[in-house]
mmCIF file of C-alpha atoms in Angstrom:
data_model
loop_
_atom_site.group_PDB
_atom_site.id
_atom_site.type_symbol
_atom_site.label_atom_id
_atom_site.label_comp_id
_atom_site.label_asym_id
_atom_site.label_seq_id
_atom_site.Cartn_x
_atom_site.Cartn_y
_atom_site.Cartn_z
ATOM 1 C CA MET A 153 0.000 0.000 0.000
ATOM 2 C CA LEU A 154 2.611 2.560 1.109
ATOM 3 C CA ASN A 155 6.332 2.793 0.355
ATOM 4 C CA VAL A 156 8.663 5.138 2.214
ATOM 5 C CA LYS A 157 12.111 5.365 0.647
ATOM 6 C CA ASN A 158 15.253 7.185 1.855
ATOM 7 C CA LEU A 159 13.321 9.689 3.967
ATOM 8 C CA ASN A 160 15.560 12.280 5.651
ATOM 9 C CA LYS A 161 14.825 15.193 7.944
ATOM 10 C CA THR A 162 17.353 17.613 9.408
ATOM 11 C CA VAL A 163 16.845 20.716 11.535
ATOM 12 C CA ASN A 164 19.781 23.127 11.893
ATOM 13 C CA ASP A 165 22.206 20.371 10.860
ATOM 14 C CA ASN A 166 20.723 18.014 13.469
ATOM 15 C CA ILE A 167 19.673 14.704 11.932
ATOM 16 C CA ILE A 168 16.108 13.939 13.014
ATOM 17 C CA LEU A 169 15.355 11.159 10.507
ATOM 18 C CA ASN A 170 18.143 9.297 8.758
ATOM 19 C CA ASP A 171 17.458 7.339 5.563
ATOM 20 C CA ILE A 172 14.110 5.876 6.630
ATOM 21 C CA ASN A 173 12.858 2.962 4.505
ATOM 22 C CA PHE A 174 9.768 0.832 5.125
ATOM 23 C CA HIS A 175 6.674 -0.625 3.491
ATOM 24 C CA VAL A 176 3.124 -0.938 4.805
ATOM 25 C CA ASN A 177 0.613 -3.392 3.341
ATOM 26 C CA LYS A 178 -3.133 -2.903 3.380
ATOM 27 C CA GLY A 179 -4.489 -3.960 6.779
ATOM 28 C CA ASP A 180 -1.122 -3.695 8.541
ATOM 29 C CA VAL A 181 -0.803 -2.179 11.994
ATOM 30 C CA LEU A 182 2.717 -0.758 12.272
ATOM 31 C CA ALA A 183 3.663 0.192 15.840
ATOM 32 C CA ILE A 184 6.582 2.621 16.141
ATOM 33 C CA ILE A 185 8.375 2.459 19.477
ATOM 34 C CA GLY A 186 11.640 3.768 20.864
ATOM 35 C CA PRO A 187 13.122 6.162 23.423
ATOM 36 C CA SER A 188 12.116 9.802 23.722
ATOM 37 C CA GLY A 189 13.700 12.019 21.089
ATOM 38 C CA SER A 190 14.232 9.183 18.621
ATOM 39 C CA GLY A 191 12.200 10.832 15.834
ATOM 40 C CA LYS A 192 8.964 8.854 16.191
ATOM 41 C CA THR A 193 6.560 11.793 16.125
ATOM 42 C CA THR A 194 8.568 13.566 13.422
ATOM 43 C CA LEU A 195 8.317 10.459 11.245
ATOM 44 C CA LEU A 196 4.572 10.257 11.736
ATOM 45 C CA ARG A 197 4.094 13.972 11.027
ATOM 46 C CA SER A 198 6.299 13.678 7.941
ATOM 47 C CA LEU A 199 3.981 11.047 6.500
ATOM 48 C CA ASN A 200 1.177 13.581 6.077
ATOM 49 C CA LEU A 201 3.402 16.655 5.678
ATOM 50 C CA LEU A 202 2.814 18.327 8.997
ATOM 51 C CA GLU A 203 6.616 18.226 8.812
ATOM 52 C CA THR A 204 8.359 18.434 5.448
ATOM 53 C CA PRO A 205 11.215 15.966 4.875
ATOM 54 C CA ASN A 206 14.397 17.269 3.247
ATOM 55 C CA SER A 207 14.566 14.332 0.865
ATOM 56 C CA GLY A 208 13.075 10.946 0.158
ATOM 57 C CA ILE A 209 9.997 9.509 -1.516
ATOM 58 C CA ILE A 210 6.535 8.609 -0.224
ATOM 59 C CA SER A 211 4.465 6.626 -2.700
ATOM 60 C CA PHE A 212 1.324 4.514 -2.847
ATOM 61 C CA CYS A 213 1.667 1.158 -4.544
ATOM 62 C CA ASP A 214 -1.436 1.647 -6.687
ATOM 63 C CA GLY A 215 0.324 4.519 -8.433
ATOM 64 C CA SER A 216 -2.196 7.076 -7.187
ATOM 65 C CA LEU A 217 0.408 9.342 -5.612
ATOM 66 C CA GLU A 218 4.191 9.695 -5.398
ATOM 67 C CA LEU A 219 5.932 12.565 -3.644
ATOM 68 C CA ASP A 220 9.645 13.181 -4.150
ATOM 69 C CA PHE A 221 10.881 15.644 -1.545
ATOM 70 C CA ALA A 222 13.929 16.522 -3.611
ATOM 71 C CA LYS A 223 11.402 18.404 -5.747
ATOM 72 C CA HIS A 224 8.773 21.030 -4.971
ATOM 73 C CA ILE A 225 5.623 19.558 -3.426
ATOM 74 C CA SER A 226 2.530 21.408 -4.602
ATOM 75 C CA LYS A 227 -0.463 22.306 -2.442
ATOM 76 C CA LYS A 228 -2.567 19.934 -4.538
ATOM 77 C CA GLU A 229 -0.165 17.050 -3.831
ATOM 78 C CA THR A 230 -0.161 17.868 -0.127
ATOM 79 C CA LEU A 231 -3.965 17.827 -0.002
ATOM 80 C CA SER A 232 -4.058 14.568 -1.964
ATOM 81 C CA LEU A 233 -1.710 12.953 0.538
ATOM 82 C CA ARG A 234 -3.665 14.209 3.538
ATOM 83 C CA ARG A 235 -6.896 12.821 2.106
ATOM 84 C CA LYS A 236 -5.252 9.402 2.186
ATOM 85 C CA MET A 237 -3.963 9.828 5.743
ATOM 86 C CA GLY A 238 -6.183 10.314 8.789
ATOM 87 C CA MET A 239 -4.374 11.836 11.765
ATOM 88 C CA VAL A 240 -5.135 11.372 15.466
ATOM 89 C CA PHE A 241 -3.146 13.543 17.865
ATOM 90 C CA GLN A 242 -2.092 13.122 21.493
ATOM 91 C CA ASN A 243 -4.394 15.866 22.722
ATOM 92 C CA TYR A 244 -7.487 15.134 20.628
ATOM 93 C CA ASN A 245 -7.620 18.509 18.758
ATOM 94 C CA LEU A 246 -11.422 18.535 18.778
ATOM 95 C CA PHE A 247 -13.377 21.699 17.979
ATOM 96 C CA PRO A 248 -14.369 22.903 21.484
ATOM 97 C CA HIS A 249 -17.477 24.741 20.281
ATOM 98 C CA LYS A 250 -18.882 21.707 18.426
ATOM 99 C CA THR A 251 -20.606 18.645 19.867
ATOM 100 C CA ALA A 252 -19.199 15.149 19.467
ATOM 101 C CA LEU A 253 -21.555 14.621 16.544
ATOM 102 C CA GLU A 254 -20.615 17.918 14.903
ATOM 103 C CA ASN A 255 -16.903 17.195 15.317
ATOM 104 C CA VAL A 256 -17.363 14.013 13.264
ATOM 105 C CA THR A 257 -19.696 15.464 10.610
ATOM 106 C CA GLU A 258 -17.585 18.603 10.027
ATOM 107 C CA GLY A 259 -15.039 16.948 7.740
ATOM 108 C CA LEU A 260 -17.676 14.949 5.874
ATOM 109 C CA ILE A 261 -19.719 18.054 5.101
ATOM 110 C CA VAL A 262 -16.945 20.617 4.560
ATOM 111 C CA VAL A 263 -14.203 18.483 2.984
ATOM 112 C CA GLN A 264 -16.173 15.756 1.229
ATOM 113 C CA LYS A 265 -19.246 17.938 0.476
ATOM 114 C CA MET A 266 -21.527 15.213 1.790
ATOM 115 C CA ASP A 267 -25.237 15.737 2.395
ATOM 116 C CA LYS A 268 -25.782 16.762 6.027
ATOM 117 C CA ASN A 269 -28.263 13.964 6.762
ATOM 118 C CA GLU A 270 -25.964 11.342 5.262
ATOM 119 C CA ALA A 271 -23.001 12.717 7.242
ATOM 120 C CA LYS A 272 -25.063 12.664 10.423
ATOM 121 C CA GLN A 273 -26.050 9.023 9.922
ATOM 122 C CA ILE A 274 -22.440 7.957 9.284
ATOM 123 C CA ALA A 275 -21.303 9.836 12.401
ATOM 124 C CA LEU A 276 -24.063 8.365 14.573
ATOM 125 C CA ASN A 277 -23.253 4.833 13.422
ATOM 126 C CA LEU A 278 -19.535 5.248 14.155
ATOM 127 C CA LEU A 279 -20.077 6.904 17.530
ATOM 128 C CA GLN A 280 -22.401 4.049 18.489
ATOM 129 C CA LYS A 281 -19.780 1.522 17.417
ATOM 130 C CA VAL A 282 -17.296 2.952 19.931
ATOM 131 C CA GLY A 283 -19.864 3.229 22.725
ATOM 132 C CA LEU A 284 -20.548 6.957 22.540
ATOM 133 C CA GLN A 285 -24.164 6.886 21.379
ATOM 134 C CA ASP A 286 -25.254 8.721 24.538
ATOM 135 C CA LYS A 287 -22.589 11.430 24.150
ATOM 136 C CA VAL A 288 -23.392 12.700 20.640
ATOM 137 C CA GLY A 289 -24.805 16.035 21.832
ATOM 138 C CA MET A 290 -22.075 16.759 24.355
ATOM 139 C CA TYR A 291 -19.215 19.213 23.924
ATOM 140 C CA PRO A 292 -15.573 18.174 24.441
ATOM 141 C CA SER A 293 -15.373 19.988 27.787
ATOM 142 C CA SER A 294 -18.057 17.629 29.122
ATOM 143 C CA LEU A 295 -16.323 14.467 27.922
ATOM 144 C CA SER A 296 -13.553 12.500 29.610
ATOM 145 C CA GLY A 297 -10.159 12.316 27.925
ATOM 146 C CA GLY A 298 -10.881 8.788 26.746
ATOM 147 C CA GLN A 299 -14.212 9.850 25.280
ATOM 148 C CA GLN A 300 -12.614 12.820 23.527
ATOM 149 C CA GLN A 301 -9.944 10.595 22.007
ATOM 150 C CA ARG A 302 -12.570 8.139 20.770
ATOM 151 C CA VAL A 303 -14.408 11.032 19.114
ATOM 152 C CA ALA A 304 -11.115 12.097 17.520
ATOM 153 C CA ILE A 305 -10.535 8.568 16.202
ATOM 154 C CA VAL A 306 -14.082 8.376 14.834
ATOM 155 C CA ARG A 307 -13.645 11.781 13.187
ATOM 156 C CA ALA A 308 -10.554 10.514 11.358
ATOM 157 C CA VAL A 309 -12.092 7.140 10.440
ATOM 158 C CA ALA A 310 -15.288 8.750 9.098
ATOM 159 C CA LEU A 311 -13.299 10.217 6.202
ATOM 160 C CA LYS A 312 -12.261 6.672 5.197
ATOM 161 C CA PRO A 313 -8.507 7.274 5.005
ATOM 162 C CA ASP A 314 -6.291 4.654 3.404
ATOM 163 C CA ILE A 315 -4.038 4.867 6.468
ATOM 164 C CA LEU A 316 -4.794 6.056 9.990
ATOM 165 C CA LEU A 317 -1.861 7.780 11.731
ATOM 166 C CA LEU A 318 -1.933 7.937 15.534
ATOM 167 C CA ASP A 319 0.599 9.838 17.627
ATOM 168 C CA GLU A 320 0.698 8.404 21.166
ATOM 169 C CA PRO A 321 -3.121 8.247 21.287
ATOM 170 C CA THR A 322 -3.194 7.288 24.984
ATOM 171 C CA SER A 323 -0.328 9.381 26.366
ATOM 172 C CA ALA A 324 -2.564 12.201 27.656
ATOM 173 C CA LEU A 325 -4.971 9.830 29.412
ATOM 174 C CA ASP A 326 -5.209 8.651 32.990
ATOM 175 C CA LYS A 327 -4.448 4.937 33.262
ATOM 176 C CA GLU A 328 -8.074 3.958 33.831
ATOM 177 C CA LEU A 329 -9.093 5.590 30.530
ATOM 178 C CA VAL A 330 -6.395 4.014 28.343
ATOM 179 C CA GLY A 331 -8.266 0.742 27.887
ATOM 180 C CA GLU A 332 -11.324 2.269 26.242
ATOM 181 C CA VAL A 333 -9.185 3.910 23.553
ATOM 182 C CA LEU A 334 -7.105 0.766 22.986
ATOM 183 C CA ASN A 335 -10.319 -1.267 22.628
ATOM 184 C CA THR A 336 -11.418 1.115 19.879
ATOM 185 C CA LEU A 337 -8.108 0.589 18.080
ATOM 186 C CA LYS A 338 -8.432 -3.189 18.476
ATOM 187 C CA LEU A 339 -11.848 -2.956 16.828
ATOM 188 C CA LEU A 340 -10.364 -1.018 13.913
ATOM 189 C CA ALA A 341 -7.541 -3.550 13.574
ATOM 190 C CA LYS A 342 -10.082 -6.375 13.356
ATOM 191 C CA GLU A 343 -11.800 -4.442 10.572
ATOM 192 C CA LYS A 344 -8.438 -4.304 8.734
ATOM 193 C CA GLN A 345 -7.993 -0.556 9.014
ATOM 194 C CA THR A 346 -4.375 0.147 8.056
ATOM 195 C CA MET A 347 -2.709 1.998 10.928
ATOM 196 C CA ILE A 348 0.687 3.472 11.767
ATOM 197 C CA LEU A 349 0.925 4.468 15.403
ATOM 198 C CA VAL A 350 3.529 5.774 17.775
ATOM 199 C CA THR A 351 2.895 4.135 21.128
ATOM 200 C CA HIS A 352 4.439 3.322 24.489
ATOM 201 C CA GLU A 353 1.753 0.697 25.193
ATOM 202 C CA LEU A 354 3.958 -2.328 24.552
ATOM 203 C CA SER A 355 1.383 -4.950 25.528
ATOM 204 C CA PHE A 356 -1.038 -3.433 23.045
ATOM 205 C CA ALA A 357 1.649 -3.354 20.351
ATOM 206 C CA ARG A 358 2.459 -6.974 21.038
ATOM 207 C CA GLU A 359 -1.194 -8.021 20.787
ATOM 208 C CA VAL A 360 -2.417 -5.930 17.868
ATOM 209 C CA ALA A 361 0.523 -4.824 15.698
ATOM 210 C CA SER A 362 1.502 -6.802 12.623
ATOM 211 C CA LYS A 363 4.932 -5.096 12.606
ATOM 212 C CA ILE A 364 7.080 -3.380 15.243
ATOM 213 C CA MET A 365 9.478 -0.607 14.217
ATOM 214 C CA PHE A 366 12.146 0.337 16.749
ATOM 215 C CA LEU A 367 13.460 3.834 16.121
ATOM 216 C CA GLU A 368 16.482 5.385 17.841
ATOM 217 C CA GLY A 369 18.438 8.498 16.992
ATOM 218 C CA GLY A 370 16.416 8.937 13.816
ATOM 219 C CA ASN A 371 17.426 5.480 12.571
ATOM 220 C CA ILE A 372 15.332 2.370 12.116
ATOM 221 C CA ILE A 373 17.101 -0.245 14.226
ATOM 222 C CA THR A 374 14.715 -3.019 13.221
ATOM 223 C CA ILE A 375 11.282 -3.799 11.793
ATOM 224 C CA GLU A 376 10.091 -7.167 13.054
ATOM 225 C CA ASP A 377 7.137 -9.410 13.661
ATOM 226 C CA PRO A 378 5.877 -8.709 17.225
ATOM 227 C CA LYS A 379 6.530 -12.264 18.394
ATOM 228 C CA GLU A 380 10.128 -12.124 17.183
ATOM 229 C CA PHE A 381 10.611 -8.627 18.561
ATOM 230 C CA PHE A 382 9.385 -9.374 22.059
ATOM 231 C CA THR A 383 10.206 -13.084 22.438
ATOM 232 C CA ASN A 384 13.446 -13.630 20.526
ATOM 233 C CA GLN A 385 15.023 -10.187 20.770
ATOM 234 C CA GLN A 386 18.847 -10.260 20.607
ATOM 235 C CA ASN A 387 19.730 -6.582 20.208
ATOM 236 C CA PRO A 388 21.241 -5.368 23.514
ATOM 237 C CA ARG A 389 19.996 -1.809 23.042
ATOM 238 C CA ILE A 390 16.428 -2.942 22.457
ATOM 239 C CA LEU A 391 16.587 -5.380 25.357
ATOM 240 C CA LYS A 392 17.694 -2.514 27.610
ATOM 241 C CA PHE A 393 14.824 -0.339 26.370
ATOM 242 C CA LEU A 394 12.282 -3.118 26.973
ATOM 243 C CA GLY A 395 13.713 -3.716 30.441
ATOM 244 C CA ASN A 396 13.496 -0.032 31.330
ATOM 245 C CA ILE A 397 9.859 0.113 30.219
ATOM 246 C CA ALA A 398 9.003 -3.018 32.187
ATOM 247 C CA ASN A 399 10.512 -1.511 35.337
ATOM 248 C CA GLN A 400 8.579 1.760 35.135
#
């Protein structure tokens, strides 16, 4: 589905991403893990051009889009890429003055020019699927963090992106609220929604991910099957990281 080739990002001569290469198939769940400052969020943001790489190529295997960052990327190309990539942020980024329902219908009506009644029905169905049918008329300030994040996920999914990008979707949540968001992601994984997520929830990554990417210092150290990564890991640096997480 998606090919990323020789992606590089530098800021003031500091290497943030160094020659990143990977492939994502349709239905994959790629979990990106690694220590703080390793470039995980920058990589995710580069995939939908919230950050602009200095060089490299992002392409879709069906030939629908190829961006070469050695060349000028037009506004039209940027919009085309973002239509293929749904983004879920750490801190929800909901419209505070819109209800849960309106947050989901906004993109359908404004971006996709969908009929309001059709958009409303799609939003209601998705909100019900994630257990928020009784929250549709509530504003973000009246929702828990977990409920807000589920609305944010539904808002992204409603636009039917080829790939859903999630940047630490549980990091802003109290521990008791993490499970409800992870259950929503498990549901999406079962439905074969292609996802790339930065996460520190290693048990979730082990259970749901089809691939684990370990990133450190802007370099991909490995991309492995979860069972191999967690059970047969030989890399001393990764073993140290996993041990540190386990002891927290």
